[in-house]
Amino acid sequence: MHPTALIRHALTACLLAWPLGVHGQALAQAPASPPAPAQQAVPPVQQAPDTVLPVPIGPAAVDIAAQLRRAQEAASAGRSTEALDALDEAAVQVWERMPLTIRRATFVAEEPQGYGVFNPRDSSTFQAGQPLLVYVELNGQGWRRSGDLFRTDIVLDFELRTKEGQPLVAQQAFNTIATASRRRNREFFIYVTYSFSGVEPGDYVVRTTVRDRAGNKQTSFDLSFTVKS
Protein backbone atom coordinates (compact mmCIF):
# COMPACT_ATOMS: atom_id res chain seq x y z
CA MET A 1 0.00 0.00 0.00
CA HIS A 2 1.42 3.35 -1.02
CA PRO A 3 1.24 6.08 1.64
CA THR A 4 -1.04 8.16 -0.58
CA ALA A 5 -3.66 5.44 -0.27
CA LEU A 6 -4.19 6.56 3.31
CA ILE A 7 -6.71 9.22 2.41
CA ARG A 8 -7.86 10.24 5.88
CA HIS A 9 -7.06 9.73 9.51
CA ALA A 10 -8.88 11.05 12.52
CA LEU A 11 -7.74 10.86 16.12
CA THR A 12 -9.20 11.75 19.47
CA ALA A 13 -7.76 11.33 22.91
CA CYS A 14 -8.47 12.20 26.48
CA LEU A 15 -6.53 11.93 29.71
CA LEU A 16 -8.53 11.38 32.87
CA ALA A 17 -7.65 11.31 36.52
CA TRP A 18 -9.92 8.76 38.16
CA PRO A 19 -11.66 8.52 40.55
CA LEU A 20 -10.24 11.53 42.38
CA GLY A 21 -12.86 14.27 42.00
CA VAL A 22 -10.92 16.47 39.58
CA HIS A 23 -10.33 15.44 35.99
CA GLY A 24 -9.27 17.03 32.75
CA GLN A 25 -9.79 16.02 29.17
CA ALA A 26 -9.12 17.23 25.67
CA LEU A 27 -10.35 16.24 22.25
CA ALA A 28 -8.58 16.81 18.96
CA GLN A 29 -9.21 15.97 15.33
CA ALA A 30 -6.40 15.75 12.83
CA PRO A 31 -6.48 17.76 9.59
CA ALA A 32 -8.49 16.36 6.72
CA SER A 33 -5.37 15.86 4.60
CA PRO A 34 -2.78 13.34 5.86
CA PRO A 35 0.56 14.63 7.11
CA ALA A 36 3.72 13.85 5.19
CA PRO A 37 4.90 10.27 5.69
CA ALA A 38 8.04 9.60 7.68
CA GLN A 39 11.19 9.31 5.61
CA GLN A 40 12.81 6.30 7.27
CA ALA A 41 11.36 2.96 8.14
CA VAL A 42 12.14 1.67 11.61
CA PRO A 43 11.28 -2.00 12.18
CA PRO A 44 8.23 -2.15 14.43
CA VAL A 45 8.17 -4.00 17.71
CA GLN A 46 5.61 -6.74 17.32
CA GLN A 47 3.47 -7.07 20.42
CA ALA A 48 0.22 -8.55 21.61
CA PRO A 49 -2.57 -5.98 22.07
CA ASP A 50 -2.12 -5.90 25.85
CA THR A 51 1.66 -5.58 26.07
CA VAL A 52 3.97 -2.60 25.72
CA LEU A 53 7.59 -1.72 25.13
CA PRO A 54 10.04 -2.51 27.93
CA VAL A 55 10.27 0.16 30.59
CA PRO A 56 13.52 2.16 30.30
CA ILE A 57 16.03 1.82 33.12
CA GLY A 58 15.39 4.48 35.73
CA PRO A 59 17.66 6.41 38.10
CA ALA A 60 19.09 5.12 41.37
CA ALA A 61 16.71 3.72 43.96
CA VAL A 62 14.83 6.23 46.10
CA ASP A 63 15.31 6.17 49.87
CA ILE A 64 11.85 6.11 51.45
CA ALA A 65 12.90 4.59 54.76
CA ALA A 66 11.95 7.69 56.77
CA GLN A 67 8.44 7.81 55.32
CA LEU A 68 7.96 4.10 55.96
CA ARG A 69 9.06 4.50 59.59
CA ARG A 70 6.59 7.35 60.03
CA ALA A 71 3.84 5.26 58.48
CA GLN A 72 4.63 2.29 60.73
CA GLU A 73 4.72 4.42 63.88
CA ALA A 74 1.45 6.15 63.00
CA ALA A 75 -0.27 2.89 62.11
CA SER A 76 0.91 1.27 65.36
CA ALA A 77 -0.57 4.18 67.29
CA GLY A 78 -3.88 3.96 65.43
CA ARG A 79 -3.36 7.16 63.46
CA SER A 80 -4.50 5.70 60.17
CA THR A 81 -4.79 8.94 58.18
CA GLU A 82 -1.29 10.01 59.19
CA ALA A 83 0.03 6.58 58.21
CA LEU A 84 -1.62 6.83 54.79
CA ASP A 85 -0.23 10.35 54.28
CA ALA A 86 3.29 9.08 54.98
CA LEU A 87 2.85 6.22 52.53
CA ASP A 88 1.47 8.64 49.95
CA GLU A 89 4.53 10.86 50.37
CA ALA A 90 6.77 7.83 49.83
CA ALA A 91 4.81 6.87 46.70
CA VAL A 92 5.15 10.40 45.30
CA GLN A 93 8.93 10.31 45.82
CA VAL A 94 9.18 7.07 43.87
CA TRP A 95 6.77 8.34 41.21
CA GLU A 96 8.69 11.56 40.53
CA ARG A 97 11.95 9.69 39.98
CA MET A 98 10.66 6.79 37.89
CA PRO A 99 10.66 6.78 34.07
CA LEU A 100 7.44 7.61 32.29
CA THR A 101 5.89 4.15 32.19
CA ILE A 102 3.02 2.50 30.33
CA ARG A 103 1.51 0.03 32.79
CA ARG A 104 -1.12 -1.21 30.34
CA ALA A 105 -2.07 -0.53 26.74
CA THR A 106 -4.86 -2.49 25.11
CA PHE A 107 -7.62 -2.30 22.54
CA VAL A 108 -11.02 -1.92 24.17
CA ALA A 109 -14.54 -2.66 23.00
CA GLU A 110 -16.02 0.66 24.14
CA GLU A 111 -15.08 3.92 25.80
CA PRO A 112 -13.66 3.27 29.29
CA GLN A 113 -15.65 4.64 32.20
CA GLY A 114 -12.71 5.26 34.52
CA TYR A 115 -9.30 4.11 35.64
CA GLY A 116 -9.40 0.31 35.45
CA VAL A 117 -13.04 0.43 34.35
CA PHE A 118 -12.77 -0.82 30.78
CA ASN A 119 -13.93 -3.69 28.60
CA PRO A 120 -10.99 -5.31 26.78
CA ARG A 121 -11.49 -6.17 23.14
CA ASP A 122 -11.11 -9.89 22.47
CA SER A 123 -9.45 -9.39 19.09
CA SER A 124 -6.98 -7.08 17.36
CA THR A 125 -8.65 -7.62 13.97
CA PHE A 126 -10.80 -4.78 12.64
CA GLN A 127 -13.03 -4.18 9.66
CA ALA A 128 -11.79 -1.59 7.16
CA GLY A 129 -12.68 1.86 8.50
CA GLN A 130 -13.55 0.60 11.98
CA PRO A 131 -12.16 2.83 14.78
CA LEU A 132 -9.43 1.50 17.04
CA LEU A 133 -10.21 2.29 20.69
CA VAL A 134 -7.17 2.21 22.96
CA TYR A 135 -7.00 2.29 26.77
CA VAL A 136 -3.65 3.23 28.36
CA GLU A 137 -2.58 3.41 31.99
CA LEU A 138 0.22 5.90 32.56
CA ASN A 139 2.64 6.05 35.50
CA GLY A 140 5.42 8.45 36.36
CA GLN A 141 4.19 11.66 34.73
CA GLY A 142 5.33 14.85 36.41
CA TRP A 143 3.45 17.73 37.95
CA ARG A 144 4.13 21.42 37.48
CA ARG A 145 3.26 23.48 40.56
CA SER A 146 1.09 26.53 39.87
CA GLY A 147 -0.03 28.18 43.09
CA ASP A 148 -1.90 25.49 44.98
CA LEU A 149 -2.54 23.45 41.81
CA PHE A 150 -0.55 20.55 40.37
CA ARG A 151 -0.66 20.59 36.58
CA THR A 152 0.14 17.82 34.10
CA ASP A 153 1.07 18.49 30.48
CA ILE A 154 0.95 15.53 28.10
CA VAL A 155 1.52 15.51 24.32
CA LEU A 156 0.75 12.56 22.04
CA ASP A 157 2.39 11.63 18.72
CA PHE A 158 1.64 8.67 16.48
CA GLU A 159 3.04 6.75 13.53
CA LEU A 160 1.29 4.09 11.44
CA ARG A 161 3.42 1.43 9.74
CA THR A 162 2.95 -1.80 7.88
CA LYS A 163 3.94 -5.01 9.62
CA GLU A 164 7.15 -4.97 7.57
CA GLY A 165 8.05 -1.50 8.89
CA GLN A 166 7.07 0.72 5.97
CA PRO A 167 5.96 4.10 7.37
CA LEU A 168 2.57 5.24 6.11
CA VAL A 169 1.55 8.32 8.06
CA ALA A 170 2.70 10.11 11.20
CA GLN A 171 1.84 13.20 13.16
CA GLN A 172 3.45 14.90 16.11
CA ALA A 173 1.35 16.58 18.81
CA PHE A 174 -1.95 15.32 17.42
CA ASN A 175 -3.26 16.01 20.88
CA THR A 176 -2.14 18.05 23.87
CA ILE A 177 -3.71 17.10 27.16
CA ALA A 178 -3.60 19.03 30.43
CA THR A 179 -5.07 18.49 33.87
CA ALA A 180 -5.01 20.56 37.06
CA SER A 181 -5.71 19.30 40.56
CA ARG A 182 -5.08 20.27 44.15
CA ARG A 183 -3.78 16.75 44.67
CA ARG A 184 -0.92 14.96 42.94
CA ASN A 185 -3.24 12.42 41.38
CA ARG A 186 -1.64 9.19 40.27
CA GLU A 187 -4.54 7.19 38.83
CA PHE A 188 -4.34 8.34 35.22
CA PHE A 189 -5.46 6.74 32.02
CA ILE A 190 -5.39 7.85 28.41
CA TYR A 191 -8.18 6.98 25.99
CA VAL A 192 -7.31 7.24 22.29
CA THR A 193 -9.44 6.63 19.21
CA TYR A 194 -7.63 5.97 15.94
CA SER A 195 -9.74 5.96 12.79
CA PHE A 196 -7.98 5.25 9.49
CA SER A 197 -9.63 5.03 6.08
CA GLY A 198 -8.16 4.03 2.77
CA VAL A 199 -6.19 1.28 4.50
CA GLU A 200 -6.01 -1.97 2.57
CA PRO A 201 -6.49 -5.33 4.30
CA GLY A 202 -3.30 -6.43 6.02
CA ASP A 203 -1.23 -6.23 9.20
CA TYR A 204 -0.17 -2.90 10.72
CA VAL A 205 1.49 -1.37 13.77
CA VAL A 206 0.51 1.94 15.34
CA ARG A 207 3.10 3.50 17.64
CA THR A 208 1.93 6.07 20.16
CA THR A 209 4.52 8.31 21.79
CA VAL A 210 3.62 9.97 25.08
CA ARG A 211 5.62 13.10 25.95
CA ASP A 212 5.41 14.51 29.46
CA ARG A 213 6.39 18.17 29.31
CA ALA A 214 5.91 18.77 33.02
CA GLY A 215 8.24 15.96 34.02
CA ASN A 216 10.51 16.11 30.93
CA LYS A 217 9.96 12.41 30.21
CA GLN A 218 8.92 10.36 27.20
CA THR A 219 7.88 6.82 26.32
CA SER A 220 6.26 4.93 23.45
CA PHE A 221 4.23 1.80 22.92
CA ASP A 222 3.26 -0.25 19.88
CA LEU A 223 -0.01 -2.02 19.16
CA SER A 224 -0.26 -4.48 16.27
CA PHE A 225 -3.56 -4.94 14.48
CA THR A 226 -5.06 -6.49 11.38
CA VAL A 227 -7.47 -4.91 8.90
CA LYS A 228 -9.75 -7.23 7.01
CA SER A 229 -12.12 -6.47 4.15
PDB file of C-alpha atoms in Angstrom:
ATOM      1  CA  MET A   1       0.000   0.000   0.000  1.00  0.00           C
ATOM      2  CA  HIS A   2       1.421   3.354  -1.024  1.00  0.00           C
ATOM      3  CA  PRO A   3       1.240   6.083   1.640  1.00  0.00           C
ATOM      4  CA  THR A   4      -1.038   8.157  -0.581  1.00  0.00           C
ATOM      5  CA  ALA A   5      -3.659   5.437  -0.270  1.00  0.00           C
ATOM      6  CA  LEU A   6      -4.186   6.561   3.315  1.00  0.00           C
ATOM      7  CA  ILE A   7      -6.706   9.224   2.408  1.00  0.00           C
ATOM      8  CA  ARG A   8      -7.861  10.237   5.881  1.00  0.00           C
ATOM      9  CA  HIS A   9      -7.062   9.728   9.514  1.00  0.00           C
ATOM     10  CA  ALA A  10      -8.885  11.049  12.520  1.00  0.00           C
ATOM     11  CA  LEU A  11      -7.739  10.863  16.123  1.00  0.00           C
ATOM     12  CA  THR A  12      -9.195  11.748  19.466  1.00  0.00           C
ATOM     13  CA  ALA A  13      -7.759  11.325  22.908  1.00  0.00           C
ATOM     14  CA  CYS A  14      -8.474  12.198  26.481  1.00  0.00           C
ATOM     15  CA  LEU A  15      -6.535  11.932  29.709  1.00  0.00           C
ATOM     16  CA  LEU A  16      -8.526  11.384  32.865  1.00  0.00           C
ATOM     17  CA  ALA A  17      -7.651  11.310  36.525  1.00  0.00           C
ATOM     18  CA  TRP A  18      -9.922   8.761  38.162  1.00  0.00           C
ATOM     19  CA  PRO A  19     -11.661   8.517  40.548  1.00  0.00           C
ATOM     20  CA  LEU A  20     -10.241  11.526  42.378  1.00  0.00           C
ATOM     21  CA  GLY A  21     -12.862  14.272  42.001  1.00  0.00           C
ATOM     22  CA  VAL A  22     -10.924  16.468  39.577  1.00  0.00           C
ATOM     23  CA  HIS A  23     -10.327  15.442  35.991  1.00  0.00           C
ATOM     24  CA  GLY A  24      -9.267  17.027  32.751  1.00  0.00           C
ATOM     25  CA  GLN A  25      -9.786  16.015  29.166  1.00  0.00           C
ATOM     26  CA  ALA A  26      -9.120  17.227  25.666  1.00  0.00           C
ATOM     27  CA  LEU A  27     -10.347  16.239  22.246  1.00  0.00           C
ATOM     28  CA  ALA A  28      -8.576  16.811  18.963  1.00  0.00           C
ATOM     29  CA  GLN A  29      -9.209  15.970  15.326  1.00  0.00           C
ATOM     30  CA  ALA A  30      -6.398  15.752  12.832  1.00  0.00           C
ATOM     31  CA  PRO A  31      -6.482  17.762   9.593  1.00  0.00           C
ATOM     32  CA  ALA A  32      -8.487  16.360   6.716  1.00  0.00           C
ATOM     33  CA  SER A  33      -5.368  15.863   4.596  1.00  0.00           C
ATOM     34  CA  PRO A  34      -2.783  13.341   5.859  1.00  0.00           C
ATOM     35  CA  PRO A  35       0.560  14.626   7.113  1.00  0.00           C
ATOM     36  CA  ALA A  36       3.720  13.850   5.193  1.00  0.00           C
ATOM     37  CA  PRO A  37       4.902  10.265   5.694  1.00  0.00           C
ATOM     38  CA  ALA A  38       8.040   9.595   7.682  1.00  0.00           C
ATOM     39  CA  GLN A  39      11.195   9.312   5.612  1.00  0.00           C
ATOM     40  CA  GLN A  40      12.810   6.303   7.267  1.00  0.00           C
ATOM     41  CA  ALA A  41      11.363   2.958   8.144  1.00  0.00           C
ATOM     42  CA  VAL A  42      12.138   1.669  11.610  1.00  0.00           C
ATOM     43  CA  PRO A  43      11.281  -1.996  12.182  1.00  0.00           C
ATOM     44  CA  PRO A  44       8.229  -2.148  14.434  1.00  0.00           C
ATOM     45  CA  VAL A  45       8.168  -4.001  17.707  1.00  0.00           C
ATOM     46  CA  GLN A  46       5.609  -6.744  17.324  1.00  0.00           C
ATOM     47  CA  GLN A  47       3.473  -7.072  20.423  1.00  0.00           C
ATOM     48  CA  ALA A  48       0.222  -8.547  21.612  1.00  0.00           C
ATOM     49  CA  PRO A  49      -2.568  -5.982  22.072  1.00  0.00           C
ATOM     50  CA  ASP A  50      -2.116  -5.904  25.851  1.00  0.00           C
ATOM     51  CA  THR A  51       1.665  -5.583  26.066  1.00  0.00           C
ATOM     52  CA  VAL A  52       3.974  -2.603  25.722  1.00  0.00           C
ATOM     53  CA  LEU A  53       7.594  -1.721  25.131  1.00  0.00           C
ATOM     54  CA  PRO A  54      10.044  -2.513  27.926  1.00  0.00           C
ATOM     55  CA  VAL A  55      10.267   0.162  30.593  1.00  0.00           C
ATOM     56  CA  PRO A  56      13.524   2.156  30.304  1.00  0.00           C
ATOM     57  CA  ILE A  57      16.025   1.821  33.124  1.00  0.00           C
ATOM     58  CA  GLY A  58      15.390   4.485  35.731  1.00  0.00           C
ATOM     59  CA  PRO A  59      17.659   6.406  38.098  1.00  0.00           C
ATOM     60  CA  ALA A  60      19.092   5.119  41.366  1.00  0.00           C
ATOM     61  CA  ALA A  61      16.707   3.724  43.957  1.00  0.00           C
ATOM     62  CA  VAL A  62      14.827   6.227  46.100  1.00  0.00           C
ATOM     63  CA  ASP A  63      15.307   6.173  49.874  1.00  0.00           C
ATOM     64  CA  ILE A  64      11.850   6.108  51.450  1.00  0.00           C
ATOM     65  CA  ALA A  65      12.899   4.586  54.760  1.00  0.00           C
ATOM     66  CA  ALA A  66      11.954   7.695  56.771  1.00  0.00           C
ATOM     67  CA  GLN A  67       8.435   7.807  55.321  1.00  0.00           C
ATOM     68  CA  LEU A  68       7.963   4.103  55.962  1.00  0.00           C
ATOM     69  CA  ARG A  69       9.059   4.505  59.586  1.00  0.00           C
ATOM     70  CA  ARG A  70       6.590   7.353  60.030  1.00  0.00           C
ATOM     71  CA  ALA A  71       3.844   5.256  58.483  1.00  0.00           C
ATOM     72  CA  GLN A  72       4.626   2.292  60.735  1.00  0.00           C
ATOM     73  CA  GLU A  73       4.718   4.423  63.880  1.00  0.00           C
ATOM     74  CA  ALA A  74       1.447   6.147  63.002  1.00  0.00           C
ATOM     75  CA  ALA A  75      -0.274   2.889  62.108  1.00  0.00           C
ATOM     76  CA  SER A  76       0.907   1.273  65.358  1.00  0.00           C
ATOM     77  CA  ALA A  77      -0.569   4.183  67.287  1.00  0.00           C
ATOM     78  CA  GLY A  78      -3.876   3.957  65.429  1.00  0.00           C
ATOM     79  CA  ARG A  79      -3.358   7.164  63.459  1.00  0.00           C
ATOM     80  CA  SER A  80      -4.502   5.699  60.168  1.00  0.00           C
ATOM     81  CA  THR A  81      -4.790   8.937  58.183  1.00  0.00           C
ATOM     82  CA  GLU A  82      -1.289  10.010  59.189  1.00  0.00           C
ATOM     83  CA  ALA A  83       0.028   6.580  58.207  1.00  0.00           C
ATOM     84  CA  LEU A  84      -1.617   6.831  54.791  1.00  0.00           C
ATOM     85  CA  ASP A  85      -0.230  10.354  54.283  1.00  0.00           C
ATOM     86  CA  ALA A  86       3.291   9.081  54.984  1.00  0.00           C
ATOM     87  CA  LEU A  87       2.855   6.222  52.531  1.00  0.00           C
ATOM     88  CA  ASP A  88       1.472   8.637  49.954  1.00  0.00           C
ATOM     89  CA  GLU A  89       4.528  10.859  50.370  1.00  0.00           C
ATOM     90  CA  ALA A  90       6.772   7.831  49.828  1.00  0.00           C
ATOM     91  CA  ALA A  91       4.810   6.874  46.698  1.00  0.00           C
ATOM     92  CA  VAL A  92       5.153  10.399  45.297  1.00  0.00           C
ATOM     93  CA  GLN A  93       8.935  10.309  45.825  1.00  0.00           C
ATOM     94  CA  VAL A  94       9.176   7.068  43.868  1.00  0.00           C
ATOM     95  CA  TRP A  95       6.767   8.344  41.209  1.00  0.00           C
ATOM     96  CA  GLU A  96       8.688  11.556  40.528  1.00  0.00           C
ATOM     97  CA  ARG A  97      11.950   9.686  39.980  1.00  0.00           C
ATOM     98  CA  MET A  98      10.656   6.793  37.885  1.00  0.00           C
ATOM     99  CA  PRO A  99      10.662   6.780  34.072  1.00  0.00           C
ATOM    100  CA  LEU A 100       7.439   7.610  32.285  1.00  0.00           C
ATOM    101  CA  THR A 101       5.889   4.146  32.186  1.00  0.00           C
ATOM    102  CA  ILE A 102       3.022   2.500  30.332  1.00  0.00           C
ATOM    103  CA  ARG A 103       1.508   0.027  32.790  1.00  0.00           C
ATOM    104  CA  ARG A 104      -1.118  -1.205  30.343  1.00  0.00           C
ATOM    105  CA  ALA A 105      -2.071  -0.529  26.742  1.00  0.00           C
ATOM    106  CA  THR A 106      -4.855  -2.491  25.108  1.00  0.00           C
ATOM    107  CA  PHE A 107      -7.621  -2.300  22.545  1.00  0.00           C
ATOM    108  CA  VAL A 108     -11.022  -1.919  24.167  1.00  0.00           C
ATOM    109  CA  ALA A 109     -14.543  -2.656  22.996  1.00  0.00           C
ATOM    110  CA  GLU A 110     -16.017   0.656  24.136  1.00  0.00           C
ATOM    111  CA  GLU A 111     -15.078   3.925  25.796  1.00  0.00           C
ATOM    112  CA  PRO A 112     -13.663   3.269  29.286  1.00  0.00           C
ATOM    113  CA  GLN A 113     -15.652   4.638  32.196  1.00  0.00           C
ATOM    114  CA  GLY A 114     -12.711   5.262  34.523  1.00  0.00           C
ATOM    115  CA  TYR A 115      -9.305   4.106  35.643  1.00  0.00           C
ATOM    116  CA  GLY A 116      -9.399   0.313  35.454  1.00  0.00           C
ATOM    117  CA  VAL A 117     -13.039   0.434  34.346  1.00  0.00           C
ATOM    118  CA  PHE A 118     -12.770  -0.823  30.781  1.00  0.00           C
ATOM    119  CA  ASN A 119     -13.929  -3.693  28.602  1.00  0.00           C
ATOM    120  CA  PRO A 120     -10.988  -5.314  26.779  1.00  0.00           C
ATOM    121  CA  ARG A 121     -11.487  -6.168  23.137  1.00  0.00           C
ATOM    122  CA  ASP A 122     -11.112  -9.890  22.468  1.00  0.00           C
ATOM    123  CA  SER A 123      -9.445  -9.392  19.093  1.00  0.00           C
ATOM    124  CA  SER A 124      -6.982  -7.084  17.356  1.00  0.00           C
ATOM    125  CA  THR A 125      -8.654  -7.619  13.974  1.00  0.00           C
ATOM    126  CA  PHE A 126     -10.804  -4.782  12.641  1.00  0.00           C
ATOM    127  CA  GLN A 127     -13.025  -4.178   9.656  1.00  0.00           C
ATOM    128  CA  ALA A 128     -11.792  -1.590   7.156  1.00  0.00           C
ATOM    129  CA  GLY A 129     -12.683   1.861   8.500  1.00  0.00           C
ATOM    130  CA  GLN A 130     -13.545   0.596  11.984  1.00  0.00           C
ATOM    131  CA  PRO A 131     -12.158   2.830  14.777  1.00  0.00           C
ATOM    132  CA  LEU A 132      -9.429   1.503  17.044  1.00  0.00           C
ATOM    133  CA  LEU A 133     -10.210   2.287  20.686  1.00  0.00           C
ATOM    134  CA  VAL A 134      -7.173   2.209  22.960  1.00  0.00           C
ATOM    135  CA  TYR A 135      -6.995   2.294  26.766  1.00  0.00           C
ATOM    136  CA  VAL A 136      -3.650   3.230  28.357  1.00  0.00           C
ATOM    137  CA  GLU A 137      -2.582   3.414  31.994  1.00  0.00           C
ATOM    138  CA  LEU A 138       0.216   5.899  32.559  1.00  0.00           C
ATOM    139  CA  ASN A 139       2.635   6.046  35.503  1.00  0.00           C
ATOM    140  CA  GLY A 140       5.417   8.453  36.364  1.00  0.00           C
ATOM    141  CA  GLN A 141       4.195  11.658  34.725  1.00  0.00           C
ATOM    142  CA  GLY A 142       5.333  14.849  36.408  1.00  0.00           C
ATOM    143  CA  TRP A 143       3.445  17.730  37.955  1.00  0.00           C
ATOM    144  CA  ARG A 144       4.128  21.423  37.477  1.00  0.00           C
ATOM    145  CA  ARG A 145       3.265  23.481  40.560  1.00  0.00           C
ATOM    146  CA  SER A 146       1.093  26.532  39.875  1.00  0.00           C
ATOM    147  CA  GLY A 147      -0.027  28.180  43.085  1.00  0.00           C
ATOM    148  CA  ASP A 148      -1.898  25.491  44.979  1.00  0.00           C
ATOM    149  CA  LEU A 149      -2.539  23.452  41.813  1.00  0.00           C
ATOM    150  CA  PHE A 150      -0.547  20.549  40.371  1.00  0.00           C
ATOM    151  CA  ARG A 151      -0.659  20.586  36.576  1.00  0.00           C
ATOM    152  CA  THR A 152       0.137  17.817  34.097  1.00  0.00           C
ATOM    153  CA  ASP A 153       1.066  18.491  30.481  1.00  0.00           C
ATOM    154  CA  ILE A 154       0.954  15.532  28.095  1.00  0.00           C
ATOM    155  CA  VAL A 155       1.521  15.509  24.316  1.00  0.00           C
ATOM    156  CA  LEU A 156       0.751  12.556  22.041  1.00  0.00           C
ATOM    157  CA  ASP A 157       2.389  11.627  18.718  1.00  0.00           C
ATOM    158  CA  PHE A 158       1.643   8.671  16.478  1.00  0.00           C
ATOM    159  CA  GLU A 159       3.041   6.749  13.531  1.00  0.00           C
ATOM    160  CA  LEU A 160       1.290   4.092  11.442  1.00  0.00           C
ATOM    161  CA  ARG A 161       3.415   1.431   9.740  1.00  0.00           C
ATOM    162  CA  THR A 162       2.955  -1.798   7.876  1.00  0.00           C
ATOM    163  CA  LYS A 163       3.939  -5.011   9.622  1.00  0.00           C
ATOM    164  CA  GLU A 164       7.146  -4.970   7.565  1.00  0.00           C
ATOM    165  CA  GLY A 165       8.053  -1.504   8.891  1.00  0.00           C
ATOM    166  CA  GLN A 166       7.074   0.720   5.966  1.00  0.00           C
ATOM    167  CA  PRO A 167       5.958   4.098   7.370  1.00  0.00           C
ATOM    168  CA  LEU A 168       2.565   5.245   6.109  1.00  0.00           C
ATOM    169  CA  VAL A 169       1.550   8.321   8.058  1.00  0.00           C
ATOM    170  CA  ALA A 170       2.704  10.105  11.204  1.00  0.00           C
ATOM    171  CA  GLN A 171       1.843  13.197  13.158  1.00  0.00           C
ATOM    172  CA  GLN A 172       3.454  14.902  16.113  1.00  0.00           C
ATOM    173  CA  ALA A 173       1.355  16.575  18.806  1.00  0.00           C
ATOM    174  CA  PHE A 174      -1.952  15.317  17.420  1.00  0.00           C
ATOM    175  CA  ASN A 175      -3.257  16.009  20.879  1.00  0.00           C
ATOM    176  CA  THR A 176      -2.139  18.047  23.867  1.00  0.00           C
ATOM    177  CA  ILE A 177      -3.708  17.105  27.165  1.00  0.00           C
ATOM    178  CA  ALA A 178      -3.596  19.028  30.434  1.00  0.00           C
ATOM    179  CA  THR A 179      -5.065  18.493  33.873  1.00  0.00           C
ATOM    180  CA  ALA A 180      -5.011  20.558  37.059  1.00  0.00           C
ATOM    181  CA  SER A 181      -5.713  19.301  40.561  1.00  0.00           C
ATOM    182  CA  ARG A 182      -5.082  20.272  44.154  1.00  0.00           C
ATOM    183  CA  ARG A 183      -3.780  16.748  44.668  1.00  0.00           C
ATOM    184  CA  ARG A 184      -0.918  14.960  42.938  1.00  0.00           C
ATOM    185  CA  ASN A 185      -3.239  12.425  41.384  1.00  0.00           C
ATOM    186  CA  ARG A 186      -1.643   9.188  40.270  1.00  0.00           C
ATOM    187  CA  GLU A 187      -4.543   7.187  38.833  1.00  0.00           C
ATOM    188  CA  PHE A 188      -4.341   8.343  35.223  1.00  0.00           C
ATOM    189  CA  PHE A 189      -5.464   6.740  32.024  1.00  0.00           C
ATOM    190  CA  ILE A 190      -5.389   7.852  28.410  1.00  0.00           C
ATOM    191  CA  TYR A 191      -8.181   6.979  25.988  1.00  0.00           C
ATOM    192  CA  VAL A 192      -7.308   7.240  22.288  1.00  0.00           C
ATOM    193  CA  THR A 193      -9.436   6.626  19.209  1.00  0.00           C
ATOM    194  CA  TYR A 194      -7.625   5.974  15.939  1.00  0.00           C
ATOM    195  CA  SER A 195      -9.738   5.962  12.787  1.00  0.00           C
ATOM    196  CA  PHE A 196      -7.984   5.250   9.491  1.00  0.00           C
ATOM    197  CA  SER A 197      -9.632   5.026   6.080  1.00  0.00           C
ATOM    198  CA  GLY A 198      -8.156   4.030   2.767  1.00  0.00           C
ATOM    199  CA  VAL A 199      -6.188   1.278   4.497  1.00  0.00           C
ATOM    200  CA  GLU A 200      -6.007  -1.968   2.566  1.00  0.00           C
ATOM    201  CA  PRO A 201      -6.490  -5.328   4.301  1.00  0.00           C
ATOM    202  CA  GLY A 202      -3.300  -6.430   6.021  1.00  0.00           C
ATOM    203  CA  ASP A 203      -1.233  -6.233   9.196  1.00  0.00           C
ATOM    204  CA  TYR A 204      -0.174  -2.905  10.723  1.00  0.00           C
ATOM    205  CA  VAL A 205       1.490  -1.372  13.773  1.00  0.00           C
ATOM    206  CA  VAL A 206       0.511   1.939  15.339  1.00  0.00           C
ATOM    207  CA  ARG A 207       3.099   3.498  17.638  1.00  0.00           C
ATOM    208  CA  THR A 208       1.933   6.071  20.162  1.00  0.00           C
ATOM    209  CA  THR A 209       4.522   8.313  21.790  1.00  0.00           C
ATOM    210  CA  VAL A 210       3.619   9.971  25.083  1.00  0.00           C
ATOM    211  CA  ARG A 211       5.619  13.096  25.948  1.00  0.00           C
ATOM    212  CA  ASP A 212       5.407  14.505  29.455  1.00  0.00           C
ATOM    213  CA  ARG A 213       6.391  18.168  29.305  1.00  0.00           C
ATOM    214  CA  ALA A 214       5.914  18.775  33.021  1.00  0.00           C
ATOM    215  CA  GLY A 215       8.244  15.957  34.018  1.00  0.00           C
ATOM    216  CA  ASN A 216      10.509  16.108  30.930  1.00  0.00           C
ATOM    217  CA  LYS A 217       9.961  12.409  30.209  1.00  0.00           C
ATOM    218  CA  GLN A 218       8.920  10.362  27.201  1.00  0.00           C
ATOM    219  CA  THR A 219       7.884   6.819  26.324  1.00  0.00           C
ATOM    220  CA  SER A 220       6.264   4.929  23.447  1.00  0.00           C
ATOM    221  CA  PHE A 221       4.230   1.800  22.921  1.00  0.00           C
ATOM    222  CA  ASP A 222       3.256  -0.248  19.876  1.00  0.00           C
ATOM    223  CA  LEU A 223      -0.007  -2.020  19.159  1.00  0.00           C
ATOM    224  CA  SER A 224      -0.261  -4.475  16.275  1.00  0.00           C
ATOM    225  CA  PHE A 225      -3.565  -4.944  14.481  1.00  0.00           C
ATOM    226  CA  THR A 226      -5.060  -6.490  11.384  1.00  0.00           C
ATOM    227  CA  VAL A 227      -7.473  -4.908   8.897  1.00  0.00           C
ATOM    228  CA  LYS A 228      -9.748  -7.234   7.010  1.00  0.00           C
ATOM    229  CA  SER A 229     -12.118  -6.468   4.150  1.00  0.00           C
TER     230      SER A 229
END
